PDB file of C-alpha atoms in Angstrom:
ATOM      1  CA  UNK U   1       8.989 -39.054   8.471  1.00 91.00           C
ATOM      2  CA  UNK U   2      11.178 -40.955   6.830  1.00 95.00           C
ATOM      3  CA  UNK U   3      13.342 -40.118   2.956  1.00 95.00           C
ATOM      4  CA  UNK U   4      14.299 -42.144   0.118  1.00 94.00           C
ATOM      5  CA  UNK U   5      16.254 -41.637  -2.519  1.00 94.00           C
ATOM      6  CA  UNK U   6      14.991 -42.432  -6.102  1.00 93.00           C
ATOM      7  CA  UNK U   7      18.186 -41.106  -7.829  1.00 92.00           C
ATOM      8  CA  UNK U   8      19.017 -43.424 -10.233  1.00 93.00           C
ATOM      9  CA  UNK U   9      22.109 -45.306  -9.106  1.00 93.00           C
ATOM     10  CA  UNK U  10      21.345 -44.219  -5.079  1.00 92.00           C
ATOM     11  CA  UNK U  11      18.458 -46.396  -4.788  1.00 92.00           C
ATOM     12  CA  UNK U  12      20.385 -48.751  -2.735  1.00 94.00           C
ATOM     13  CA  UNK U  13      22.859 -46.387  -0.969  1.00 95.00           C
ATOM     14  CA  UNK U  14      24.121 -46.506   2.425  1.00 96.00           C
ATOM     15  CA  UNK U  15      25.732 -44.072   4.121  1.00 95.00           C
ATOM     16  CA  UNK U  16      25.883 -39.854   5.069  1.00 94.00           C
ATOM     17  CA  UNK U  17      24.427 -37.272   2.944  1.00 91.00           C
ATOM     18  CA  UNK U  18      25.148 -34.095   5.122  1.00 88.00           C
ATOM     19  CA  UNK U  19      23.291 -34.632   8.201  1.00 91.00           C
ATOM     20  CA  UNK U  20      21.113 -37.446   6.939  1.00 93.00           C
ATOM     21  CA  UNK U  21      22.041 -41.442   7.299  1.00 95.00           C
ATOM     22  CA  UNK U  22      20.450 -43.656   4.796  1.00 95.00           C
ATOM     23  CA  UNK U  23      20.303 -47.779   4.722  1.00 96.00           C
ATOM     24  CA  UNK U  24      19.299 -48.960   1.469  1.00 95.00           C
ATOM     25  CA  UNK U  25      17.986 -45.895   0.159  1.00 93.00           C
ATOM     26  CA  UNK U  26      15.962 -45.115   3.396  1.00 94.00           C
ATOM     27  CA  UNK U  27      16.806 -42.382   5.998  1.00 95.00           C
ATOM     28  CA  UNK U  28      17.363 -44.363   9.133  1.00 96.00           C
ATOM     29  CA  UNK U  29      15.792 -41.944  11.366  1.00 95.00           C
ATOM     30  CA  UNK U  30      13.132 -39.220  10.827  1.00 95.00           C
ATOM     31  CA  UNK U  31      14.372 -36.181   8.334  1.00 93.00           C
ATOM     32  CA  UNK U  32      13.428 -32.558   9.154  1.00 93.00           C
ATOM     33  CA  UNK U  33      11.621 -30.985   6.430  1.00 90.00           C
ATOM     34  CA  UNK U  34      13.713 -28.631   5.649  1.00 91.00           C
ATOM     35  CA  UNK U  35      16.486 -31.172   5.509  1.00 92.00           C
ATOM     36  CA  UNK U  36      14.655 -33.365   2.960  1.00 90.00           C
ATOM     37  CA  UNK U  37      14.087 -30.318   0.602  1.00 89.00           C
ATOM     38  CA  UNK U  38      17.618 -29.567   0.689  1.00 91.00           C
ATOM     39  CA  UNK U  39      18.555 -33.374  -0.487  1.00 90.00           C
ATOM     40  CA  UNK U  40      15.447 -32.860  -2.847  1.00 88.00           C
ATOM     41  CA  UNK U  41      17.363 -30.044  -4.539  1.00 88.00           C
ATOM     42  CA  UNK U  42      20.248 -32.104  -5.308  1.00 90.00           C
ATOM     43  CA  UNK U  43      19.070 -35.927  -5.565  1.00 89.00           C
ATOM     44  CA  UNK U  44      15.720 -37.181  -6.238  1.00 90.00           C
ATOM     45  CA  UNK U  45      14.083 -38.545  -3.054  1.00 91.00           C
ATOM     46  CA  UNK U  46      10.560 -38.769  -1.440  1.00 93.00           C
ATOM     47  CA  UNK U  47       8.962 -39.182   1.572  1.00 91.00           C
ATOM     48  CA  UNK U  48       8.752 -42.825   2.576  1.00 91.00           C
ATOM     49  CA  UNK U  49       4.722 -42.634   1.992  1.00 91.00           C
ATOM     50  CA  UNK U  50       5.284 -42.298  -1.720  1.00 90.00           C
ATOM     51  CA  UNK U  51       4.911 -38.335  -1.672  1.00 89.00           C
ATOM     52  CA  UNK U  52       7.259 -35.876  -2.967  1.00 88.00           C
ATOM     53  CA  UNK U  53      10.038 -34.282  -0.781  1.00 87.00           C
ATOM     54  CA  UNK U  54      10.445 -31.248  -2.709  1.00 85.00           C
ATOM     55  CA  UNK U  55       9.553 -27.514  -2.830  1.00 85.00           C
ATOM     56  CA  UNK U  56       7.305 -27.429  -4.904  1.00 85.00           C
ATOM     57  CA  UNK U  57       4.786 -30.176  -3.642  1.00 83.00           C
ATOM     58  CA  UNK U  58       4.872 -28.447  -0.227  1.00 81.00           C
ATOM     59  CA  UNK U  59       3.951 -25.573  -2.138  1.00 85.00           C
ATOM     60  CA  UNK U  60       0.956 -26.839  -3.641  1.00 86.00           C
ATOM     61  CA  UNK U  61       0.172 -28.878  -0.089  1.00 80.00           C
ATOM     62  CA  UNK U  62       0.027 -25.625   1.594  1.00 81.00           C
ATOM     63  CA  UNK U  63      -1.584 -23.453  -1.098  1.00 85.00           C
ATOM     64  CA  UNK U  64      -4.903 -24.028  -0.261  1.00 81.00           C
ATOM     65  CA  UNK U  65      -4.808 -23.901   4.345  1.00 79.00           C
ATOM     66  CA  UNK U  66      -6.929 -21.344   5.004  1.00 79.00           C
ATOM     67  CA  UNK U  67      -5.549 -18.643   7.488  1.00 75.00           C
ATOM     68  CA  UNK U  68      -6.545 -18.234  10.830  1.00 76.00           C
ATOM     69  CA  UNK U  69      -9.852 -16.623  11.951  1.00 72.00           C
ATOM     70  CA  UNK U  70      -8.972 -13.548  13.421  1.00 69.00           C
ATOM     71  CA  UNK U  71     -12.920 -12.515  13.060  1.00 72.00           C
ATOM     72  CA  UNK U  72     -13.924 -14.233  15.871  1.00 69.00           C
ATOM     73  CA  UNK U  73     -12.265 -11.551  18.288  1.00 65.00           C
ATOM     74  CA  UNK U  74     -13.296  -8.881  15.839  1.00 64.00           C
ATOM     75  CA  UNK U  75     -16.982 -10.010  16.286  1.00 69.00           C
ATOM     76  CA  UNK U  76     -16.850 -10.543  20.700  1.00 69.00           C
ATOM     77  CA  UNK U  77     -15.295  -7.037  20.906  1.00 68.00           C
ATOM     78  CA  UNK U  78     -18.607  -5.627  18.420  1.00 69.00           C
ATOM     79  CA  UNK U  79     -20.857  -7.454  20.705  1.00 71.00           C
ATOM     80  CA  UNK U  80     -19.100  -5.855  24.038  1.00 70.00           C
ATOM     81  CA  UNK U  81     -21.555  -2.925  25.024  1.00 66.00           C
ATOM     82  CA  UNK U  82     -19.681   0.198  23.337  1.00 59.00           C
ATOM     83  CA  UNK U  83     -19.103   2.976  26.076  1.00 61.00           C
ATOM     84  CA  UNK U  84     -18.409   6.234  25.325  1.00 61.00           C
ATOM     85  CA  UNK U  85     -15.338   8.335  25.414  1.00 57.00           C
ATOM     86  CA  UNK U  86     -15.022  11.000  27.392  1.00 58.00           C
ATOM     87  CA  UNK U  87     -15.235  14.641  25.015  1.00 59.00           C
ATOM     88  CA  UNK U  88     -12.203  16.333  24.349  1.00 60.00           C
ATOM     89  CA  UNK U  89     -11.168  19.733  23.303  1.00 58.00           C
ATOM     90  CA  UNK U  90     -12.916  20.605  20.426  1.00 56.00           C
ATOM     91  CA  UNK U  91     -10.347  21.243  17.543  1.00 53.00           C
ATOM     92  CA  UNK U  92      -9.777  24.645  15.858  1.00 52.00           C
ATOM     93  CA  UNK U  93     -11.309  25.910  13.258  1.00 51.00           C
ATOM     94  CA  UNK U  94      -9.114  27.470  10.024  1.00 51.00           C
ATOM     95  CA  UNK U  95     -11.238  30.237   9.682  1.00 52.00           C
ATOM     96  CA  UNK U  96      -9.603  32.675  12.194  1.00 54.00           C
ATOM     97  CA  UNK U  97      -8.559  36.092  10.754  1.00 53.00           C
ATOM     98  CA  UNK U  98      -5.005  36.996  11.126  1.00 51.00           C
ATOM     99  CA  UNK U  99      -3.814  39.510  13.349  1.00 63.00           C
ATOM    100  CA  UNK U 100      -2.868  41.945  10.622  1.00 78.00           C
ATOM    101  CA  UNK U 101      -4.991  42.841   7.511  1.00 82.00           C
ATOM    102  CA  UNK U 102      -2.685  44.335   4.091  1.00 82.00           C
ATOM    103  CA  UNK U 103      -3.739  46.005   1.484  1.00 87.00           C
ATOM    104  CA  UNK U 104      -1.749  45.647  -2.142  1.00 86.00           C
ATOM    105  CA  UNK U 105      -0.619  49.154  -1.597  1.00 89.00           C
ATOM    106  CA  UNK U 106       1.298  48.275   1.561  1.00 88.00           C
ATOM    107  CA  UNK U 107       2.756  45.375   0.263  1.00 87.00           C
ATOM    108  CA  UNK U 108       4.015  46.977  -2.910  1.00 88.00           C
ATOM    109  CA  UNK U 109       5.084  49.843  -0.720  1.00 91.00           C
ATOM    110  CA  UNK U 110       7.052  46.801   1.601  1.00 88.00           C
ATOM    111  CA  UNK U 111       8.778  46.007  -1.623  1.00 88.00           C
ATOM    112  CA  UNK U 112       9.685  49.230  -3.109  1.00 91.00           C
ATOM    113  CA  UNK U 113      11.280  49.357   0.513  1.00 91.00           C
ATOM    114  CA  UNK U 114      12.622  46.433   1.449  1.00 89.00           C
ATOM    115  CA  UNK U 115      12.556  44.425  -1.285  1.00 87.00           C
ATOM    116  CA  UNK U 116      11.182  40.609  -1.803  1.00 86.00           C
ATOM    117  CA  UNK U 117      13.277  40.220   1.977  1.00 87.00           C
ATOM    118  CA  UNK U 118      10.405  42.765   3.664  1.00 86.00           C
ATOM    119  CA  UNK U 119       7.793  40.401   1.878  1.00 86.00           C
ATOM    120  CA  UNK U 120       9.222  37.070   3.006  1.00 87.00           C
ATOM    121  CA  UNK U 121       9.547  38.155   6.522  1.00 87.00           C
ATOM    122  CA  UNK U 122       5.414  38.687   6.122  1.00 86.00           C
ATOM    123  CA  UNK U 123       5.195  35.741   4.433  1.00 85.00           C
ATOM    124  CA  UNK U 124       6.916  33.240   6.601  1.00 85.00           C
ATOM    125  CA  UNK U 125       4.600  34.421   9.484  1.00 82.00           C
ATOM    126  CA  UNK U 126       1.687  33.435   7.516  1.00 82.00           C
ATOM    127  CA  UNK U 127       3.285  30.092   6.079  1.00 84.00           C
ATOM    128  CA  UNK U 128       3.675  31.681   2.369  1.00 83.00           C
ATOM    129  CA  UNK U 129       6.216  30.567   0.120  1.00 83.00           C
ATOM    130  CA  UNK U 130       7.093  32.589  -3.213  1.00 82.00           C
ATOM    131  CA  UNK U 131       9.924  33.244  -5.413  1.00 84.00           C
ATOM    132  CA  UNK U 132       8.761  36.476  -7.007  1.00 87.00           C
ATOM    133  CA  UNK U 133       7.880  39.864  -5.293  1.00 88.00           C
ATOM    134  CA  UNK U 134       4.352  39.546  -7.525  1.00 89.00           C
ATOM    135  CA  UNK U 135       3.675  35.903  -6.333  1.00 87.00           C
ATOM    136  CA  UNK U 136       4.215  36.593  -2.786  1.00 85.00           C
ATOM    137  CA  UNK U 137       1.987  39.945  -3.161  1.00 87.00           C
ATOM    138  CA  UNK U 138      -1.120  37.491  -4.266  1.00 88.00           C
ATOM    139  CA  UNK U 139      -0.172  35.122  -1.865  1.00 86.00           C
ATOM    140  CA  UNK U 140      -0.587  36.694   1.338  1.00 86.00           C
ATOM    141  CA  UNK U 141      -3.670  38.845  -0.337  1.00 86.00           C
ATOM    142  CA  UNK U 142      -5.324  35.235  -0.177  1.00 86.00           C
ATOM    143  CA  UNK U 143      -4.417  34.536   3.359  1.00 82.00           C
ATOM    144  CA  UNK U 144      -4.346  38.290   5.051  1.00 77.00           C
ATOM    145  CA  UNK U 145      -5.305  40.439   2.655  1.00 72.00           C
ATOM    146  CA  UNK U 146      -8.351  43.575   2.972  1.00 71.00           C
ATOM    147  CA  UNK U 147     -11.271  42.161   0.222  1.00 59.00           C
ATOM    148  CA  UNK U 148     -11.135  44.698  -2.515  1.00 60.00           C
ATOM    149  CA  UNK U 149     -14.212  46.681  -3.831  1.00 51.00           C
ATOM    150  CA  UNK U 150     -16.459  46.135  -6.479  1.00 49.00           C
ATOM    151  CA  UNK U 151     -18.037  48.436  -8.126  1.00 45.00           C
TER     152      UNK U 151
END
């Protein structure tokens, strides 16, 4: 489609704006879009139907297209005949005991020994972090410790 100008005192202009050539105000050949919005920034113009050649009107032309129905896929694969998938493995369950059971007497005995080093090597086995010899005690008494007695 075709531009004119309406910038007062361009009206009536002929000759090259950028890569546009106008005769009397009119575009002599077809304007990209993009083109027109760019001469729309700077000079007042319009398509030659009357509308506007700026941003904002193709804004508001295009505000309300509706996007495209992707549903209609959506619904032929729900009415395809669902088929099963083969079983796999059946996943592991958390509740396996470690290989090695303390009690709070061998750990504290670990770390009169050793110190928090001999309770970090435990504790990195079992995925235990701790920065104090009594928080890594409690911690692997969660995870690998004996249950204590009640009275």
């Amino acid at each position: 489609m075709k531009v004119r100008l309406t910038q007062p005192g361009f009206e009536t202009y002929t000759g090259q704006m950028g890569v546009i050539f106008f005769q009397d105000g009119l575009s002599t050949e077809d304007v990209l879009p993009i083109d027109a919005i760019r001469l729309c920034a700077v000079f007042g113009a319009e398509w030659e139907d009357g509308t506007p050649a700026n941003i904002a009107q193709r804004l508001l032309d295009e505000a309300d297209t509706p996007a495209q129905d992707v549903n209609g896929a959506a619904e032929a694969a729900a009415a395809q005949p669902a088929t099963e998938a083969p079983a796999g493995e059946p996943l592991a369950t958390s509740t396996e005991q470690p290989a090695k059971t303390y009690t709070e007497e061998e750990l504290a005995a670990i770390a009169d020994k050793d110190g928090i080093a001999g309770l970090r090597a435990i504790s990195d086995g079992l995925g235990v972090k701790g920065n104090s010899i009594r928080g890594l005690i409690d911690a692997i008494l969660k995870i690998a410790g004996t249950p204590k007695a009640t009275a």
